[in-house]
CSV table of C-alpha atoms and ligand atoms in Angstrom, one decimal:
chain,number,residue,atom,x,y,z
W,15,MET,CA,2.2,-11.7,16.3
W,16,GLY,CA,0.9,-11.8,12.8
W,17,LYS,CA,2.7,-11.6,9.7
W,18,ALA,CA,2.7,-8.2,7.6
W,19,LEU,CA,3.1,-7.0,4.1
W,20,PHE,CA,3.5,-3.5,2.7
W,21,ILE,CA,1.8,-2.2,-0.5
W,22,THR,CA,3.2,0.6,-2.3
W,23,GLY,CA,2.6,1.8,-5.9
W,24,THR,CA,4.1,3.5,-8.5
W,25,GLY,CA,2.1,6.6,-7.9
W,26,THR,CA,-0.8,8.1,-6.1
W,27,ASP,CA,-4.5,6.7,-7.5
W,28,VAL,CA,-2.8,4.0,-9.1
W,29,GLY,CA,-4.9,1.6,-7.5
W,30,LYS,CA,-3.1,0.4,-4.1
W,31,THR,CA,-6.5,0.5,-2.0
W,32,TYR,CA,-8.4,-1.0,-4.6
W,33,VAL,CA,-5.6,-4.2,-4.9
W,34,THR,CA,-5.3,-4.3,-1.3
W,35,ALA,CA,-9.0,-4.6,-0.6
W,36,LEU,CA,-8.9,-7.6,-2.9
W,37,ILE,CA,-5.8,-9.0,-1.3
W,38,VAL,CA,-7.8,-8.5,2.3
W,39,LYS,CA,-10.8,-10.0,1.2
W,40,LYS,CA,-9.2,-12.8,-0.6
W,41,LEU,CA,-7.2,-14.0,2.7
W,42,ARG,CA,-10.2,-13.5,4.8
W,43,GLU,CA,-12.1,-16.0,2.2
W,44,ALA,CA,-9.7,-18.4,3.1
W,45,GLY,CA,-10.4,-18.4,6.7
W,46,LEU,CA,-7.4,-16.6,7.7
W,47,SER,CA,-7.5,-13.5,10.2
W,48,SER,CA,-6.6,-10.5,7.8
W,49,GLY,CA,-6.4,-6.9,8.8
W,50,TYR,CA,-5.8,-3.6,7.1
W,51,TYR,CA,-3.5,-0.2,8.3
W,52,LYS,CA,-2.6,3.1,6.7
W,53,ALA,CA,-0.3,5.3,8.6
W,54,ALA,CA,-1.1,8.4,7.1
W,55,LEU,CA,-4.0,9.4,4.6
W,56,SER,CA,-4.5,13.1,3.1
W,57,GLY,CA,-7.5,14.3,1.0
W,58,ALA,CA,-9.6,13.3,3.4
W,59,VAL,CA,-13.3,14.3,2.8
W,60,PRO,CA,-15.3,15.8,6.2
W,61,ALA,CA,-18.7,14.4,7.1
W,62,ALA,CA,-21.7,16.4,7.9
W,63,ASP,CA,-20.2,16.3,11.3
W,64,GLY,CA,-17.0,17.9,10.5
W,65,THR,CA,-14.9,14.5,11.3
W,66,LEU,CA,-12.2,13.6,8.5
W,67,GLN,CA,-13.3,10.6,6.8
W,68,PRO,CA,-10.4,8.0,6.2
W,69,GLY,CA,-11.7,6.7,2.6
W,70,ASP,CA,-9.2,4.2,2.1
W,71,ALA,CA,-9.5,2.5,5.2
W,72,LEU,CA,-13.9,2.7,5.0
W,73,TYR,CA,-13.2,1.2,1.3
W,74,VAL,CA,-11.3,-1.9,2.5
W,75,ASN,CA,-13.3,-2.4,5.5
W,76,ARG,CA,-16.0,-2.7,3.4
W,77,VAL,CA,-15.3,-4.8,0.8
W,78,ALA,CA,-13.2,-7.0,2.8
W,79,LYS,CA,-16.0,-7.0,5.3
W,80,LEU,CA,-13.5,-6.3,8.3
W,81,GLY,CA,-16.1,-5.1,10.6
W,82,GLU,CA,-13.8,-2.8,12.1
W,83,SER,CA,-14.0,0.8,13.3
W,84,ALA,CA,-12.3,2.4,10.3
W,85,GLY,CA,-10.7,5.3,12.5
W,86,ASP,CA,-8.6,2.1,14.1
W,87,LEU,CA,-7.1,1.3,10.8
W,88,VAL,CA,-5.4,4.9,10.0
W,89,SER,CA,-3.3,6.9,12.5
W,90,TYR,CA,-3.2,10.3,10.9
W,91,VAL,CA,-6.0,11.7,8.4
W,92,TYR,CA,-5.6,15.2,6.8
W,93,GLU,CA,-8.1,17.1,4.9
W,94,ASP,CA,-5.9,18.8,2.3
W,95,ALA,CA,-4.7,16.5,-0.8
W,96,VAL,CA,-1.4,17.2,-0.8
W,97,SER,CA,1.8,14.8,0.4
W,98,PRO,CA,1.4,14.1,4.6
W,99,HIS,CA,4.3,16.0,5.0
W,100,LEU,CA,2.7,19.3,3.7
W,101,ALA,CA,-0.8,18.3,4.8
W,102,ALA,CA,0.5,17.7,8.3
W,103,LYS,CA,2.0,21.2,8.3
W,104,LEU,CA,-1.1,23.1,7.0
W,105,CYS,CA,-2.9,22.0,10.0
W,106,GLN,CA,0.1,21.6,12.4
W,107,GLN,CA,-0.3,18.0,13.1
W,108,PRO,CA,3.0,16.4,12.5
W,109,ILE,CA,3.3,12.9,12.2
W,110,ASP,CA,4.6,11.0,15.7
W,111,PHE,CA,6.1,7.9,14.8
W,112,ALA,CA,6.0,6.5,18.2
W,113,ARG,CA,2.5,6.4,17.7
W,114,VAL,CA,2.6,5.3,14.2
W,115,ARG,CA,4.8,2.2,15.4
W,116,GLU,CA,2.5,1.7,18.4
W,117,ASP,CA,-0.6,1.5,16.1
W,118,PHE,CA,1.4,-1.0,13.9
W,119,ALA,CA,2.2,-3.1,16.4
W,120,CYS,CA,-1.6,-3.2,18.0
W,121,ALA,CA,-2.9,-3.8,14.2
W,122,LYS,CA,-0.5,-6.8,13.8
W,123,GLU,CA,-1.3,-8.0,17.0
W,124,ARG,CA,-4.9,-8.0,16.1
W,125,CYS,CA,-4.6,-10.4,12.9
W,126,ASP,CA,-2.4,-13.1,11.3
W,127,TYR,CA,-2.3,-11.4,8.3
W,128,LEU,CA,-1.7,-7.4,8.2
W,129,THR,CA,-1.6,-5.4,5.0
W,130,MET,CA,-0.2,-2.3,5.4
W,131,GLU,CA,-0.9,0.3,2.5
W,132,GLY,CA,1.5,3.6,2.0
W,133,SER,CA,0.7,6.4,0.8
W,134,GLY,CA,1.2,7.7,-2.7
W,135,GLY,CA,4.3,6.2,-4.3
W,136,ILE,CA,7.5,4.8,-1.8
W,137,ILE,CA,8.9,8.4,-2.1
W,138,CYS,CA,6.7,10.2,-0.2
W,139,PRO,CA,7.5,12.7,2.6
W,140,LEU,CA,5.9,11.9,5.7
W,141,ARG,CA,7.3,14.6,8.1
W,142,TRP,CA,9.6,17.2,7.0
W,143,ASP,CA,10.4,19.8,9.4
W,144,ALA,CA,12.7,21.5,11.8
W,145,THR,CA,13.0,18.4,13.8
W,146,GLN,CA,12.6,15.2,11.6
W,147,HIS,CA,12.8,14.3,8.2
W,148,VAL,CA,11.3,10.9,7.1
W,149,VAL,CA,10.0,9.6,4.0
W,150,LEU,CA,7.6,6.7,3.4
W,151,ASP,CA,10.8,4.4,2.6
W,152,ASP,CA,12.2,5.3,6.0
W,153,LEU,CA,9.0,4.1,7.8
W,154,VAL,CA,9.0,0.9,5.8
W,155,LYS,CA,12.8,-0.2,6.8
W,156,GLU,CA,12.1,0.5,10.2
W,157,LEU,CA,9.0,-1.6,10.4
W,158,ASP,CA,11.0,-4.1,8.6
W,159,LEU,CA,8.3,-4.8,5.8
W,160,GLY,CA,8.5,-6.4,2.2
W,161,VAL,CA,6.9,-4.5,-0.3
W,162,LEU,CA,4.2,-5.5,-3.0
W,163,VAL,CA,4.2,-2.9,-6.0
W,164,VAL,CA,1.2,-2.1,-7.5
W,165,ALA,CA,1.6,-0.9,-10.9
W,166,ASP,CA,-0.9,0.5,-13.8
W,167,ALA,CA,-0.3,-2.1,-16.8
W,168,GLY,CA,-0.4,0.6,-19.3
W,169,LEU,CA,2.0,2.7,-21.0
W,170,GLY,CA,5.0,4.3,-19.0
W,171,THR,CA,4.8,1.3,-16.4
W,172,ILE,CA,8.2,0.2,-17.3
W,173,ASN,CA,10.0,3.2,-16.1
W,174,SER,CA,8.1,3.7,-13.0
W,175,THR,CA,8.0,0.1,-11.7
W,176,VAL,CA,11.4,-0.5,-12.6
W,177,LEU,CA,12.8,2.6,-10.7
W,178,THR,CA,10.6,1.6,-7.8
W,179,ILE,CA,11.9,-1.4,-7.5
W,180,GLU,CA,15.8,-0.1,-7.9
W,181,HIS,CA,14.9,2.5,-5.3
W,182,LEU,CA,13.8,-0.4,-2.5
W,183,ARG,CA,16.6,-2.4,-3.5
W,184,ARG,CA,19.0,0.3,-2.8
W,185,ARG,CA,17.3,0.8,0.5
W,186,GLU,CA,17.7,-2.8,1.3
W,187,ILE,CA,13.5,-3.3,1.3
W,188,PRO,CA,12.4,-6.8,0.1
W,189,VAL,CA,10.7,-6.6,-3.0
W,190,ARG,CA,8.1,-9.5,-2.9
W,191,GLY,CA,6.4,-9.0,-6.3
W,192,VAL,CA,4.3,-6.6,-8.5
W,193,ILE,CA,0.5,-6.5,-8.9
W,194,PHE,CA,-0.7,-5.0,-12.5
W,195,ASN,CA,-3.9,-2.9,-11.8
W,196,ARG,CA,-6.3,-1.8,-15.1
W,197,TYR,CA,-5.1,-4.8,-17.3
W,198,VAL,CA,-6.6,-5.6,-20.4
W,199,SER,CA,-6.4,-9.1,-21.1
W,200,GLY,CA,-4.7,-9.7,-24.6
W,201,ASP,CA,-3.3,-6.4,-24.9
W,202,ARG,CA,0.0,-7.3,-26.7
W,203,MET,CA,2.1,-3.9,-24.9
W,204,GLN,CA,0.9,-4.8,-21.7
W,205,GLU,CA,1.9,-8.7,-21.9
W,206,ASP,CA,5.0,-7.4,-22.8
W,207,ASN,CA,5.4,-4.9,-20.1
W,208,ALA,CA,5.0,-7.5,-17.5
W,209,ALA,CA,7.5,-9.5,-19.3
W,210,MET,CA,10.1,-6.6,-19.6
W,211,ILE,CA,9.5,-5.7,-15.4
W,212,GLU,CA,10.3,-9.5,-15.0
W,213,GLN,CA,13.1,-9.4,-17.2
W,214,LEU,CA,14.8,-6.0,-16.3
W,215,THR,CA,14.3,-6.5,-12.5
W,216,GLY,CA,13.7,-10.4,-11.8
W,217,VAL,CA,10.8,-9.6,-9.6
W,218,LYS,CA,7.5,-11.5,-10.8
W,219,VAL,CA,4.4,-10.0,-11.8
W,220,LEU,CA,2.1,-12.0,-9.5
W,221,ALA,CA,-1.1,-11.0,-10.7
W,222,CYS,CA,-3.2,-8.6,-12.8
W,223,VAL,CA,-6.5,-6.9,-11.8
W,224,LYS,CA,-8.7,-5.6,-14.6
W,225,GLU,CA,-11.2,-2.7,-14.4
W,226,GLY,CA,-14.0,-3.9,-12.1
W,227,ASP,CA,-12.6,-7.1,-11.0
W,228,GLN,CA,-14.0,-8.2,-7.4
W,229,ASP,CA,-11.6,-11.1,-7.1
W,230,LEU,CA,-7.6,-11.4,-7.1
W,231,ASP,CA,-6.8,-14.1,-9.3
W,232,ILE,CA,-3.6,-15.3,-7.4
W,233,ALA,CA,-2.9,-18.8,-5.8
W,234,ASP,CA,-3.5,-19.0,-2.1
W,235,GLU,CA,0.1,-20.2,-1.0
W,236,VAL,CA,1.6,-17.5,-3.4
W,237,LEU,CA,-0.5,-14.8,-1.2
W,238,HIS,CA,0.6,-16.3,1.9
W,239,ARG,CA,4.1,-16.3,1.2
W,240,LEU,CA,4.3,-12.4,0.5
W,241,TYR,CA,3.6,-12.4,4.4
W,242,ARG,CA,6.4,-12.5,6.8
B,16,LIG,N1,-9.1,-2.0,-11.1
B,16,LIG,C1,-10.4,-1.3,-10.8
B,16,LIG,N2,-11.0,-1.1,-11.6
B,16,LIG,C2,-12.5,-0.2,-11.1
B,16,LIG,N3,-12.0,1.0,-10.4
B,16,LIG,C3,-10.5,0.9,-10.1
B,16,LIG,C4,-9.7,-0.2,-10.2
B,16,LIG,N4,-8.3,0.4,-9.9
B,16,LIG,C5,-8.7,1.7,-9.2
B,16,LIG,N5,-10.0,2.2,-9.1
B,16,LIG,C6,-10.5,3.2,-8.9
B,16,LIG,O1,-9.4,4.2,-9.0
B,16,LIG,C7,-9.5,5.1,-8.0
B,16,LIG,C8,-8.3,5.1,-7.9
B,16,LIG,O2,-7.9,3.9,-6.6
B,16,LIG,P1,-6.9,4.0,-5.4
B,16,LIG,O3,-7.8,4.9,-4.3
B,16,LIG,O4,-6.9,2.2,-5.4
B,16,LIG,O5,-5.5,4.1,-5.6
B,16,LIG,P2,-4.6,4.3,-4.7
B,16,LIG,O6,-3.0,4.1,-5.3
B,16,LIG,O7,-5.0,3.8,-3.2
B,16,LIG,O8,-4.5,6.0,-4.1
B,16,LIG,P3,-3.8,6.7,-3.0
B,16,LIG,O9,-2.6,7.2,-3.3
B,16,LIG,O10,-4.5,8.1,-3.1
B,16,LIG,O11,-3.9,5.9,-1.8
B,16,LIG,C9,-10.6,4.8,-7.5
B,16,LIG,O12,-11.5,5.2,-7.4
B,16,LIG,C10,-10.4,3.5,-7.4
B,16,LIG,O13,-11.9,2.8,-7.0
B,17,LIG,MG1,-5.1,4.4,-1.5
């Protein structure tokens, strides 16, 4: 049974998939068996034959050269670019969490280091109907995962990152670290953002990813320790 890490972000489009691909790739380059899983993806683009393309999984599969069938890396793929709970409602395909638990367990069996990407930010409703109310943080807790927070390095990140960490702590979900994305070296404000997040939360900014980076600048042992 492999170890796992959950990747959340301070919001949608913050760069979770971009950073996840660099992480999965770095683990593989260190000779480790590294895998990817996402429970629910919305905003999928249909291919010519009408099948929905799981964009995030395709991207990580390609960048990290996983050689997997992308369809095996995501449990639910929705076309509407809205929160999974609403996308599921619109196509009447609600998430069955027994299936997610099973797919997650299979993904964890197939590799030693599984990186699971979330949808949106940590408060992302996955199912909200007459029978069940499930938000992403409920799933992270149920799967017993520690979390890495991907945050934009720019203006506003102190607020969104600290709120994300405080929420995770309130839910008693372990926070393993923060990675800054779209970081600009030498930017005085961005350097201060990292220092302020560390002082306000005690959580370390473990790496900074710049626009177009092809590799993650983080020590192997620091990265490996994030997985439990
Ligand atoms: N450091 C970067 N350099 C270049 N492009 C980036 C970088 N970070 C993110 N992007 C691009 O920005 C877009 C959004 O990033 P990404 O898809 O990783 O966000 P996300 O948080 O995974 O979004 P979602 O909530 O939809 O899963 C993508 O087109 C991605 O390739
Ligand atoms: Mg993504």
